[in-house]
């Protein structure tokens, strides 16, 4: 389904289902139109192609999801692929891919597979800046990109909180397996997030040079969006480094605990070894062993065992091996 919004001087004048004739009439009257479609059908894509003269290659791209962020320039419009990112209730990354056709004249088309609410505030922001509403469709494009990139920063803040929690648990959690699993899961989310966000830096950079799209008055606004993208990339790189350090610390702790256990096991084995050795010597039962005729041989052997075990215990205890 495609919804058509008609703007005149920055104010939303009409909102209705997509009708090619109504779109052509609104453009002829000097209004700007924003067509917003959710899971468009092939027939709807064909009608969009006919109304705005879109290239068949960009229409083909719009029928395929799972693309990286990019920008392509055509003679009278710009085709942009971007991603709306957020974390769900279980802190899993949710991606809503958006395809944008921005005409250098008076139209903007956004196509997405799923319903997202990131664009809900765009009409209000457009009405709140009448001095920039006359800058063409480039200002509406800026508002869309700004909403998307602001969502990136909100997601980064949440990822920072999650990484801080994991870092605290590394030194407080007894269950190593659970912490390691959380670190790997969060790191995978961070890598996915960066893969979606990184190409947006080039997209915004190229849009600033788009003739007929970004006017001189809009350049500072696009630079601000680009700055936010760079900040999001830098923050996510910091989070990735922090998670790597947390994982290394967790593995070091596991190794240290294993070393402590091995020292304890080795110490007890040495304590048991000497009494066992003494008992083994006197248990050989040779006929000419002189100690066999001693009346104090038995208590002396037991005392020697006890003394040697106590000596080793004290030595290992002093060295903090037990």
CSV table of C-alpha atoms in Angstrom, one decimal:
chain,number,residue,atom,x,y,z
A,1,UNK,CA,0.0,0.0,0.0
A,2,UNK,CA,1.3,3.5,-0.9
A,3,UNK,CA,0.1,6.6,0.8
A,4,UNK,CA,0.4,10.0,-0.9
A,5,UNK,CA,1.1,13.1,1.1
A,6,UNK,CA,0.8,16.5,-0.5
A,7,UNK,CA,2.7,19.5,0.9
A,8,UNK,CA,2.3,23.1,0.0
A,9,UNK,CA,4.8,25.6,1.5
A,10,UNK,CA,5.9,23.1,4.1
A,11,UNK,CA,2.4,22.3,5.3
A,12,UNK,CA,0.7,18.9,4.9
A,13,UNK,CA,-2.3,19.7,2.7
A,14,UNK,CA,-3.7,16.3,1.9
A,15,UNK,CA,-3.1,12.6,2.6
A,16,UNK,CA,-4.7,9.9,0.5
A,17,UNK,CA,-4.0,6.6,-1.2
A,18,UNK,CA,-1.8,6.7,-4.2
A,19,UNK,CA,-3.5,7.9,-7.3
A,20,UNK,CA,-1.3,8.7,-10.4
A,21,UNK,CA,-3.7,11.3,-11.7
A,22,UNK,CA,-3.9,13.1,-8.3
A,23,UNK,CA,-0.1,13.1,-8.1
A,24,UNK,CA,0.4,14.6,-11.5
A,25,UNK,CA,-2.2,17.3,-10.7
A,26,UNK,CA,-0.6,18.2,-7.4
A,27,UNK,CA,2.8,18.5,-9.1
A,28,UNK,CA,1.3,20.7,-11.8
A,29,UNK,CA,-0.1,22.9,-9.1
A,30,UNK,CA,3.3,23.5,-7.6
A,31,UNK,CA,2.9,21.2,-4.6
A,32,UNK,CA,5.4,18.7,-3.4
A,33,UNK,CA,4.4,15.0,-2.9
A,34,UNK,CA,5.7,12.3,-0.7
A,35,UNK,CA,4.7,8.8,-1.5
A,36,UNK,CA,5.3,6.3,1.3
A,37,UNK,CA,4.8,2.7,0.5
A,38,UNK,CA,4.9,-0.4,2.7
A,39,UNK,CA,5.7,-3.7,0.9
A,40,UNK,CA,4.8,-2.4,-2.6
A,41,UNK,CA,3.5,-4.8,-5.2
A,42,UNK,CA,5.0,-5.1,-8.6
A,43,UNK,CA,1.9,-3.4,-10.0
A,44,UNK,CA,2.5,-0.4,-7.7
A,45,UNK,CA,6.2,-0.2,-8.6
A,46,UNK,CA,5.2,-0.2,-12.3
A,47,UNK,CA,2.8,2.7,-11.8
A,48,UNK,CA,5.5,4.6,-9.9
A,49,UNK,CA,7.8,4.0,-12.8
A,50,UNK,CA,5.2,5.4,-15.2
A,51,UNK,CA,4.4,8.5,-13.2
A,52,UNK,CA,7.9,9.6,-12.4
A,53,UNK,CA,9.8,8.1,-15.3
A,54,UNK,CA,12.0,5.9,-13.0
A,55,UNK,CA,14.8,3.8,-14.5
A,56,UNK,CA,14.1,0.1,-14.8
A,57,UNK,CA,17.3,-0.7,-12.9
A,58,UNK,CA,16.3,1.3,-9.9
A,59,UNK,CA,12.8,-0.3,-10.0
A,60,UNK,CA,14.5,-3.7,-10.1
A,61,UNK,CA,16.5,-2.8,-7.1
A,62,UNK,CA,13.4,-1.7,-5.2
A,63,UNK,CA,11.9,-5.1,-5.7
A,64,UNK,CA,14.9,-6.7,-3.9
A,65,UNK,CA,15.6,-6.4,-0.2
A,66,UNK,CA,18.8,-7.0,1.6
A,67,UNK,CA,21.0,-4.4,0.0
A,68,UNK,CA,23.7,-2.3,1.6
A,69,UNK,CA,23.2,1.5,2.0
A,70,UNK,CA,24.0,3.2,-1.3
A,71,UNK,CA,23.2,6.2,-3.5
A,72,UNK,CA,22.7,6.2,-7.3
A,73,UNK,CA,22.3,9.3,-9.4
A,74,UNK,CA,20.0,9.4,-12.5
A,75,UNK,CA,19.2,12.3,-14.8
A,76,UNK,CA,16.3,13.7,-12.9
A,77,UNK,CA,16.2,11.8,-9.5
A,78,UNK,CA,18.4,10.1,-6.9
A,79,UNK,CA,17.9,6.6,-5.7
A,80,UNK,CA,19.0,5.9,-2.1
A,81,UNK,CA,19.0,2.7,-0.1
A,82,UNK,CA,19.2,3.1,3.7
A,83,UNK,CA,18.4,1.2,6.8
A,84,UNK,CA,16.3,2.1,9.9
A,85,UNK,CA,17.9,0.3,12.9
A,86,UNK,CA,16.6,-0.3,16.4
A,87,UNK,CA,16.8,-2.9,19.2
A,88,UNK,CA,13.8,-4.9,20.2
A,89,UNK,CA,12.7,-5.8,23.7
A,90,UNK,CA,15.3,-8.6,23.7
A,91,UNK,CA,18.0,-6.3,22.6
A,92,UNK,CA,18.2,-7.9,19.2
A,93,UNK,CA,19.0,-5.7,16.2
A,94,UNK,CA,16.0,-5.0,13.9
A,95,UNK,CA,16.6,-3.7,10.4
A,96,UNK,CA,14.0,-2.0,8.3
A,97,UNK,CA,15.4,-1.4,4.8
A,98,UNK,CA,14.1,1.8,3.1
A,99,UNK,CA,14.4,2.7,-0.6
A,100,UNK,CA,14.1,6.4,-1.5
A,101,UNK,CA,13.5,8.0,-4.8
A,102,UNK,CA,14.1,11.8,-4.6
A,103,UNK,CA,13.2,13.8,-7.6
A,104,UNK,CA,15.1,16.9,-8.2
A,105,UNK,CA,11.8,18.5,-8.9
A,106,UNK,CA,9.0,18.0,-6.4
A,107,UNK,CA,8.5,14.4,-5.3
A,108,UNK,CA,9.9,11.9,-2.8
A,109,UNK,CA,9.1,8.2,-2.8
A,110,UNK,CA,9.9,6.0,0.2
A,111,UNK,CA,9.4,2.2,0.0
A,112,UNK,CA,9.9,-0.2,2.9
A,113,UNK,CA,9.1,-3.8,3.6
A,114,UNK,CA,7.9,-3.3,7.2
A,115,UNK,CA,6.1,-0.6,9.0
A,116,UNK,CA,8.4,1.8,10.9
A,117,UNK,CA,7.4,4.9,12.9
A,118,UNK,CA,10.6,6.8,12.5
A,119,UNK,CA,9.1,9.0,9.8
A,120,UNK,CA,6.0,9.9,11.9
A,121,UNK,CA,7.4,13.2,13.1
A,122,UNK,CA,8.7,14.4,9.7
A,123,UNK,CA,5.5,16.4,8.7
A,124,UNK,CA,5.6,18.3,12.0
A,125,UNK,CA,9.3,19.1,11.6
A,126,UNK,CA,8.7,20.2,8.0
A,127,UNK,CA,5.9,22.5,9.1
A,128,UNK,CA,8.1,23.9,11.9
A,129,UNK,CA,10.7,25.1,9.4
A,130,UNK,CA,8.9,27.2,6.8
A,131,UNK,CA,12.1,29.1,5.9
A,132,UNK,CA,13.6,25.9,4.6
A,133,UNK,CA,10.5,24.3,3.1
A,134,UNK,CA,11.2,26.3,-0.1
A,135,UNK,CA,14.5,24.6,-0.6
A,136,UNK,CA,13.0,21.9,-2.6
A,137,UNK,CA,12.7,18.2,-2.0
A,138,UNK,CA,16.2,18.2,-0.6
A,139,UNK,CA,15.0,19.5,2.8
A,140,UNK,CA,12.4,16.6,3.1
A,141,UNK,CA,15.2,14.2,2.2
A,142,UNK,CA,17.3,15.7,5.0
A,143,UNK,CA,14.5,15.3,7.5
A,144,UNK,CA,14.2,11.6,6.6
A,145,UNK,CA,17.9,11.0,6.9
A,146,UNK,CA,18.2,12.9,10.1
A,147,UNK,CA,15.4,10.8,11.7
A,148,UNK,CA,17.2,7.6,10.6
A,149,UNK,CA,20.6,8.7,11.8
A,150,UNK,CA,19.2,10.0,15.2
A,151,UNK,CA,17.9,6.4,15.6
A,152,UNK,CA,21.4,5.2,15.1
A,153,UNK,CA,22.7,7.3,18.0
A,154,UNK,CA,19.8,6.1,20.2
A,155,UNK,CA,20.7,2.5,19.4
A,156,UNK,CA,24.4,3.2,20.1
A,157,UNK,CA,23.5,4.5,23.5
A,158,UNK,CA,21.6,1.3,24.3
A,159,UNK,CA,24.5,-0.8,23.1
A,160,UNK,CA,26.9,1.2,25.3
A,161,UNK,CA,24.7,0.5,28.3
A,162,UNK,CA,24.6,-3.2,27.4
A,163,UNK,CA,28.4,-3.3,27.0
A,164,UNK,CA,28.9,-1.6,30.4
A,165,UNK,CA,26.7,-4.2,32.0
A,166,UNK,CA,28.7,-7.0,30.4
A,167,UNK,CA,31.9,-5.4,31.5
A,168,UNK,CA,30.7,-5.3,35.1
A,169,UNK,CA,29.6,-8.9,35.0
A,170,UNK,CA,33.0,-10.1,33.7
A,171,UNK,CA,34.5,-9.3,37.2
A,172,UNK,CA,31.4,-10.2,39.2
A,173,UNK,CA,29.8,-13.2,37.5
A,174,UNK,CA,30.6,-16.8,38.5
A,175,UNK,CA,29.0,-18.3,35.5
A,176,UNK,CA,31.7,-17.9,32.8
A,177,UNK,CA,29.7,-19.6,30.1
A,178,UNK,CA,26.8,-17.2,30.4
A,179,UNK,CA,28.9,-14.1,30.3
A,180,UNK,CA,30.9,-15.3,27.3
A,181,UNK,CA,27.7,-16.1,25.5
A,182,UNK,CA,26.4,-12.6,26.1
A,183,UNK,CA,29.6,-11.0,25.0
A,184,UNK,CA,29.6,-13.0,21.7
A,185,UNK,CA,25.9,-12.2,21.1
A,186,UNK,CA,26.4,-8.5,21.8
A,187,UNK,CA,29.6,-8.4,19.7
A,188,UNK,CA,27.7,-10.0,16.8
A,189,UNK,CA,25.0,-7.3,17.1
A,190,UNK,CA,27.7,-4.6,17.1
A,191,UNK,CA,29.3,-6.0,13.9
A,192,UNK,CA,25.9,-6.2,12.2
A,193,UNK,CA,25.1,-2.6,13.2
A,194,UNK,CA,28.4,-1.3,11.9
A,195,UNK,CA,27.9,-3.1,8.6
A,196,UNK,CA,24.6,-1.3,8.1
A,197,UNK,CA,25.8,2.1,9.3
A,198,UNK,CA,29.3,2.5,7.7
A,199,UNK,CA,28.1,2.9,4.1
A,200,UNK,CA,25.8,5.8,5.2
A,201,UNK,CA,28.9,8.0,5.6
A,202,UNK,CA,29.6,7.8,1.8
A,203,UNK,CA,25.9,8.1,1.0
A,204,UNK,CA,25.5,11.4,2.9
A,205,UNK,CA,28.8,12.7,1.5
A,206,UNK,CA,27.7,12.0,-2.1
A,207,UNK,CA,24.3,13.6,-1.6
A,208,UNK,CA,25.9,16.9,-0.6
A,209,UNK,CA,27.3,17.1,-4.1
A,210,UNK,CA,24.0,16.2,-5.8
A,211,UNK,CA,23.1,19.0,-8.2
A,212,UNK,CA,19.6,20.3,-7.9
A,213,UNK,CA,19.1,18.3,-4.7
A,214,UNK,CA,21.1,19.9,-1.9
A,215,UNK,CA,21.1,23.7,-2.1
A,216,UNK,CA,23.8,25.9,-0.4
A,217,UNK,CA,21.4,26.5,2.5
A,218,UNK,CA,21.0,22.8,3.1
A,219,UNK,CA,24.7,21.9,3.0
A,220,UNK,CA,25.2,22.6,6.7
A,221,UNK,CA,22.3,20.3,7.6
A,222,UNK,CA,23.6,17.5,5.5
A,223,UNK,CA,27.0,18.0,7.1
A,224,UNK,CA,25.4,17.6,10.5
A,225,UNK,CA,23.8,14.3,9.4
A,226,UNK,CA,27.2,13.2,8.2
A,227,UNK,CA,28.8,14.2,11.5
A,228,UNK,CA,26.2,12.1,13.4
A,229,UNK,CA,27.0,9.1,11.2
A,230,UNK,CA,30.7,9.5,11.9
A,231,UNK,CA,30.0,9.7,15.6
A,232,UNK,CA,27.8,6.6,15.5
A,233,UNK,CA,30.6,4.7,13.7
A,234,UNK,CA,33.3,5.9,16.2
A,235,UNK,CA,31.1,5.0,19.1
A,236,UNK,CA,30.3,1.5,17.8
A,237,UNK,CA,34.1,1.0,17.2
A,238,UNK,CA,34.7,1.9,20.8
A,239,UNK,CA,32.0,-0.6,21.9
A,240,UNK,CA,33.6,-3.3,19.8
A,241,UNK,CA,37.0,-2.7,21.3
A,242,UNK,CA,35.5,-2.7,24.8
A,243,UNK,CA,33.8,-6.0,24.2
A,244,UNK,CA,37.0,-7.5,22.8
A,245,UNK,CA,38.8,-6.4,26.0
A,246,UNK,CA,36.0,-7.8,28.1
A,247,UNK,CA,36.2,-11.1,26.3
A,248,UNK,CA,40.0,-11.2,26.8
A,249,UNK,CA,39.6,-10.4,30.5
A,250,UNK,CA,37.0,-13.1,30.8
A,251,UNK,CA,39.3,-15.7,29.2
A,252,UNK,CA,42.2,-14.5,31.4
A,253,UNK,CA,40.0,-15.0,34.5
A,254,UNK,CA,39.0,-18.5,33.4
A,255,UNK,CA,42.7,-19.3,32.8
A,256,UNK,CA,43.6,-17.9,36.2
A,257,UNK,CA,40.9,-19.9,37.9
A,258,UNK,CA,42.2,-23.0,36.1
A,259,UNK,CA,45.7,-22.3,37.3
A,260,UNK,CA,44.5,-22.0,40.9
A,261,UNK,CA,42.6,-25.3,40.7
A,262,UNK,CA,45.7,-27.0,39.2
A,263,UNK,CA,47.9,-25.6,42.0
A,264,UNK,CA,45.5,-26.9,44.6
A,265,UNK,CA,45.2,-30.3,43.0
A,266,UNK,CA,49.0,-30.5,42.6
A,267,UNK,CA,49.6,-29.5,46.2
A,268,UNK,CA,47.2,-32.1,47.6
A,269,UNK,CA,48.7,-34.8,45.3
A,270,UNK,CA,52.2,-33.9,46.7
A,271,UNK,CA,50.9,-34.1,50.3
A,272,UNK,CA,49.4,-37.5,49.6
A,273,UNK,CA,52.5,-38.7,47.7
A,274,UNK,CA,55.0,-38.8,50.6
A,275,UNK,CA,52.9,-40.9,53.0
A,276,UNK,CA,52.1,-43.2,50.1
A,277,UNK,CA,55.8,-43.5,49.3
A,278,UNK,CA,56.7,-44.3,52.9
A,279,UNK,CA,53.9,-46.9,53.1
A,280,UNK,CA,55.1,-48.4,49.9
A,281,UNK,CA,58.6,-48.8,51.1
A,282,UNK,CA,57.5,-50.6,54.3
A,283,UNK,CA,55.0,-52.6,52.4
A,284,UNK,CA,57.6,-54.4,50.2
A,285,UNK,CA,57.9,-57.3,52.7
A,286,UNK,CA,61.5,-58.1,52.2
A,287,UNK,CA,62.8,-60.7,54.9
A,288,UNK,CA,66.0,-58.7,55.7
A,289,UNK,CA,64.5,-55.3,56.3
A,290,UNK,CA,66.0,-54.2,59.6
A,291,UNK,CA,63.1,-51.9,60.5
A,292,UNK,CA,60.6,-54.8,60.6
A,293,UNK,CA,62.0,-55.9,64.0
A,294,UNK,CA,61.7,-52.5,65.6
A,295,UNK,CA,59.1,-52.2,68.3
A,296,UNK,CA,58.6,-48.5,67.5
A,297,UNK,CA,58.7,-49.1,63.7
A,298,UNK,CA,55.0,-48.8,63.2
A,299,UNK,CA,54.4,-45.6,65.2
A,300,UNK,CA,57.6,-44.1,63.8
A,301,UNK,CA,56.4,-44.8,60.2
A,302,UNK,CA,53.0,-43.2,61.0
A,303,UNK,CA,54.7,-40.2,62.6
A,304,UNK,CA,57.0,-39.8,59.6
A,305,UNK,CA,54.0,-39.8,57.3
A,306,UNK,CA,52.1,-37.3,59.4
A,307,UNK,CA,55.2,-35.0,59.8
A,308,UNK,CA,56.0,-35.0,56.1
A,309,UNK,CA,52.3,-34.3,55.2
A,310,UNK,CA,52.1,-31.5,57.7
A,311,UNK,CA,55.4,-30.0,56.5
A,312,UNK,CA,54.2,-29.9,52.8
A,313,UNK,CA,50.8,-28.6,53.9
A,314,UNK,CA,52.4,-25.6,55.8
A,315,UNK,CA,54.7,-24.9,52.9
A,316,UNK,CA,52.0,-24.8,50.3
A,317,UNK,CA,49.7,-22.8,52.6
A,318,UNK,CA,52.5,-20.2,53.1
A,319,UNK,CA,52.8,-19.9,49.3
A,320,UNK,CA,49.1,-19.5,48.9
A,321,UNK,CA,48.7,-22.7,46.9
A,322,UNK,CA,46.0,-24.0,49.2
